[in-house]
Every structure is written in structure tokens, then in C-alpha cells.
PDB file of C-alpha atoms in Angstrom:
ATOM      1  CA  MET A   1     -68.447  -6.925-157.246  1.00  0.00           C
ATOM      2  CA  ARG A   2     -71.645  -9.011-157.017  1.00  0.00           C
ATOM      3  CA  VAL A   3     -71.708 -12.012-154.485  1.00  0.00           C
ATOM      4  CA  GLN A   4     -72.496 -14.540-157.428  1.00  0.00           C
ATOM      5  CA  GLU A   5     -69.204 -13.538-159.097  1.00  0.00           C
ATOM      6  CA  TYR A   6     -67.081 -13.514-156.069  1.00  0.00           C
ATOM      7  CA  PHE A   7     -68.502 -16.688-154.630  1.00  0.00           C
ATOM      8  CA  PRO A   8     -69.582 -18.681-157.740  1.00  0.00           C
ATOM      9  CA  GLY A   9     -71.861 -21.732-157.379  1.00  0.00           C
ATOM     10  CA  GLU A  10     -75.410 -22.436-156.146  1.00  0.00           C
ATOM     11  CA  VAL A  11     -74.268 -23.740-152.816  1.00  0.00           C
ATOM     12  CA  ASN A  12     -72.246 -20.682-152.063  1.00  0.00           C
ATOM     13  CA  ASN A  13     -75.158 -18.305-152.980  1.00  0.00           C
ATOM     14  CA  HIS A  14     -77.465 -20.387-150.902  1.00  0.00           C
ATOM     15  CA  ALA A  15     -75.048 -20.238-147.872  1.00  0.00           C
ATOM     16  CA  TYR A  16     -74.562 -16.469-148.354  1.00  0.00           C
ATOM     17  CA  MET A  17     -78.283 -15.898-148.239  1.00  0.00           C
ATOM     18  CA  LEU A  18     -79.035 -18.250-145.304  1.00  0.00           C
ATOM     19  CA  PRO A  19     -79.241 -15.754-142.565  1.00  0.00           C
ATOM     20  CA  LEU A  20     -81.662 -13.520-144.609  1.00  0.00           C
ATOM     21  CA  LYS A  21     -83.814 -16.586-145.700  1.00  0.00           C
ATOM     22  CA  ILE A  22     -84.058 -17.930-142.050  1.00  0.00           C
ATOM     23  CA  THR A  23     -85.265 -14.388-140.808  1.00  0.00           C
ATOM     24  CA  GLY A  24     -87.444 -13.820-143.730  1.00  0.00           C
ATOM     25  CA  THR A  25     -85.609 -10.602-144.651  1.00  0.00           C
ATOM     26  CA  GLN A  26     -84.441 -11.232-148.172  1.00  0.00           C
ATOM     27  CA  ASP A  27     -86.276  -8.307-149.639  1.00  0.00           C
ATOM     28  CA  LYS A  28     -85.943  -6.044-146.614  1.00  0.00           C
ATOM     29  CA  TYR A  29     -82.314  -5.338-146.636  1.00  0.00           C
ATOM     30  CA  ILE A  30     -79.529  -4.692-149.042  1.00  0.00           C
ATOM     31  CA  VAL A  31     -76.410  -6.292-147.844  1.00  0.00           C
ATOM     32  CA  SER A  32     -72.660  -5.013-148.504  1.00  0.00           C
ATOM     33  CA  VAL A  33     -69.896  -7.046-147.121  1.00  0.00           C
ATOM     34  CA  LYS A  34     -66.099  -6.607-147.160  1.00  0.00           C
ATOM     35  CA  VAL A  35     -63.806  -9.476-146.367  1.00  0.00           C
ATOM     36  CA  GLN A  36     -60.103  -9.985-146.590  1.00  0.00           C
ATOM     37  CA  GLY A  37     -57.656 -12.810-145.676  1.00  0.00           C
ATOM     38  CA  GLY A  38     -58.061 -16.567-145.579  1.00  0.00           C
ATOM     39  CA  GLY A  39     -59.526 -18.513-148.548  1.00  0.00           C
ATOM     40  CA  LYS A  40     -62.833 -18.261-150.312  1.00  0.00           C
ATOM     41  CA  GLN A  41     -64.769 -20.485-147.865  1.00  0.00           C
ATOM     42  CA  GLY A  42     -63.343 -18.971-144.864  1.00  0.00           C
ATOM     43  CA  GLN A  43     -64.431 -15.401-146.424  1.00  0.00           C
ATOM     44  CA  LEU A  44     -67.858 -16.913-147.180  1.00  0.00           C
ATOM     45  CA  GLY A  45     -68.219 -18.126-143.543  1.00  0.00           C
ATOM     46  CA  ALA A  46     -67.108 -14.740-142.250  1.00  0.00           C
ATOM     47  CA  ALA A  47     -69.564 -12.903-144.383  1.00  0.00           C
ATOM     48  CA  VAL A  48     -72.427 -15.174-143.297  1.00  0.00           C
ATOM     49  CA  HIS A  49     -71.399 -14.814-139.729  1.00  0.00           C
ATOM     50  CA  GLY A  50     -71.294 -10.875-140.123  1.00  0.00           C
ATOM     51  CA  ILE A  51     -74.759 -10.811-141.671  1.00  0.00           C
ATOM     52  CA  ALA A  52     -76.181 -12.936-139.040  1.00  0.00           C
ATOM     53  CA  ARG A  53     -74.706 -10.577-136.211  1.00  0.00           C
ATOM     54  CA  ALA A  54     -75.956  -7.663-138.076  1.00  0.00           C
ATOM     55  CA  LEU A  55     -79.596  -9.160-138.262  1.00  0.00           C
ATOM     56  CA  ASP A  56     -79.290 -10.039-134.478  1.00  0.00           C
ATOM     57  CA  LYS A  57     -78.333  -6.468-133.613  1.00  0.00           C
ATOM     58  CA  VAL A  58     -81.202  -5.015-135.684  1.00  0.00           C
ATOM     59  CA  ASP A  59     -83.913  -7.110-133.906  1.00  0.00           C
ATOM     60  CA  THR A  60     -82.485  -9.314-131.132  1.00  0.00           C
ATOM     61  CA  GLU A  61     -85.925 -10.592-129.814  1.00  0.00           C
ATOM     62  CA  GLN A  62     -87.190 -11.796-133.065  1.00  0.00           C
ATOM     63  CA  TYR A  63     -84.117 -13.004-134.909  1.00  0.00           C
ATOM     64  CA  HIS A  64     -81.715 -14.164-132.015  1.00  0.00           C
ATOM     65  CA  SER A  65     -83.205 -17.526-131.447  1.00  0.00           C
ATOM     66  CA  LEU A  66     -83.636 -18.375-135.195  1.00  0.00           C
ATOM     67  CA  LEU A  67     -80.147 -17.589-135.902  1.00  0.00           C
ATOM     68  CA  LYS A  68     -78.635 -19.269-132.766  1.00  0.00           C
ATOM     69  CA  LYS A  69     -80.593 -22.531-133.425  1.00  0.00           C
ATOM     70  CA  ARG A  70     -78.815 -22.770-136.966  1.00  0.00           C
ATOM     71  CA  GLY A  71     -75.375 -21.941-135.446  1.00  0.00           C
ATOM     72  CA  LEU A  72     -74.891 -18.823-137.411  1.00  0.00           C
ATOM     73  CA  LEU A  73     -74.107 -16.602-134.422  1.00  0.00           C
ATOM     74  CA  THR A  74     -71.247 -18.898-133.295  1.00  0.00           C
ATOM     75  CA  ARG A  75     -67.758 -17.935-134.423  1.00  0.00           C
ATOM     76  CA  ASP A  76     -65.459 -20.631-135.680  1.00  0.00           C
ATOM     77  CA  PRO A  77     -62.534 -20.501-133.245  1.00  0.00           C
ATOM     78  CA  ARG A  78     -60.043 -22.351-135.250  1.00  0.00           C
ATOM     79  CA  MET A  79     -56.936 -20.450-136.090  1.00  0.00           C
ATOM     80  CA  LYS A  80     -53.547 -21.258-137.783  1.00  0.00           C
ATOM     81  CA  GLU A  81     -51.260 -22.939-135.291  1.00  0.00           C
ATOM     82  CA  ARG A  82     -48.050 -20.985-134.691  1.00  0.00           C
ATOM     83  CA  ARG A  83     -44.719 -22.493-135.603  1.00  0.00           C
ATOM     84  CA  LYS A  84     -42.672 -23.802-132.731  1.00  0.00           C
ATOM     85  CA  ALA A  85     -38.903 -23.321-132.395  1.00  0.00           C
ATOM     86  CA  GLY A  86     -36.840 -26.470-133.066  1.00  0.00           C
ATOM     87  CA  MET A  87     -39.441 -27.919-135.499  1.00  0.00           C
ATOM     88  CA  ALA A  88     -39.114 -28.170-139.132  1.00  0.00           C
ATOM     89  CA  HIS A  89     -40.918 -25.702-141.588  1.00  0.00           C
ATOM     90  CA  LYS A  90     -44.495 -26.125-140.141  1.00  0.00           C
ATOM     91  CA  ALA A  91     -46.231 -26.091-136.720  1.00  0.00           C
ATOM     92  CA  ARG A  92     -46.095 -29.860-136.163  1.00  0.00           C
ATOM     93  CA  ALA A  93     -43.701 -31.119-138.607  1.00  0.00           C
ATOM     94  CA  ARG A  94     -40.687 -32.799-137.008  1.00  0.00           C
ATOM     95  CA  LYS A  95     -37.175 -32.692-138.434  1.00  0.00           C
ATOM     96  CA  GLN A  96     -36.096 -35.902-140.073  1.00  0.00           C
ATOM     97  CA  SER A  97     -33.876 -37.990-137.916  1.00  0.00           C
ATOM     98  CA  PRO A  98     -30.646 -39.409-139.532  1.00  0.00           C
ATOM     99  CA  LYS A  99     -30.974 -43.097-140.427  1.00  0.00           C
ATOM    100  CA  ARG A 100     -27.469 -44.136-139.726  1.00  0.00           C
TER     101      ARG A 100
END
């Protein structure tokens, strides 16, 4: 499936191509990415991060500083918080206390 079909919209297409545009390698490489889990924006972020890391591995000296400046080599550390025992249905949701 093409990127434009899976991530529709001009903004998403720009974000997907960002690592290649920054390094000036749009026409040099053909990119194939497989993502699963999460939502569309999370998958887009993971794909961009993966492309940036791959470019960094190809030529660290030339691309590392460019990608690092734009924050493309930094992984987003946010994860779903686990549900705690004794709580209601979600991680921070409290059980309703009786009114009387």
C-alpha cells in the first residue's frame, strides 16, 4: 500500500518525507516500512523515527547532526499507563464514592 493511501493528507505526507528531505536523499532511496499497533499518528511517528534511524545508520557522520537537530532520532517515551488494583476501569479513574 502506498504511503499517500495509508496516511492521507498533505501534512502526513510531508511528515513521512521529512527525514529524506532534511538529508537530501528523496531520490536516492526507496523506503518500505511496516508498522502495527497504536493509532495512525503513532504509526506515522514510528515510521518517521525508523526512517531517520536507518539514514543515521547509513551515514552517521553526514546525517546524524541534521536529524538530531530536528529531533527525529529521539524516541517518544510515552506509553500507556497500567491499570492499578482497586481503581475503576482505567489507570487513574477512581471509584465513585457513595453520597449517603
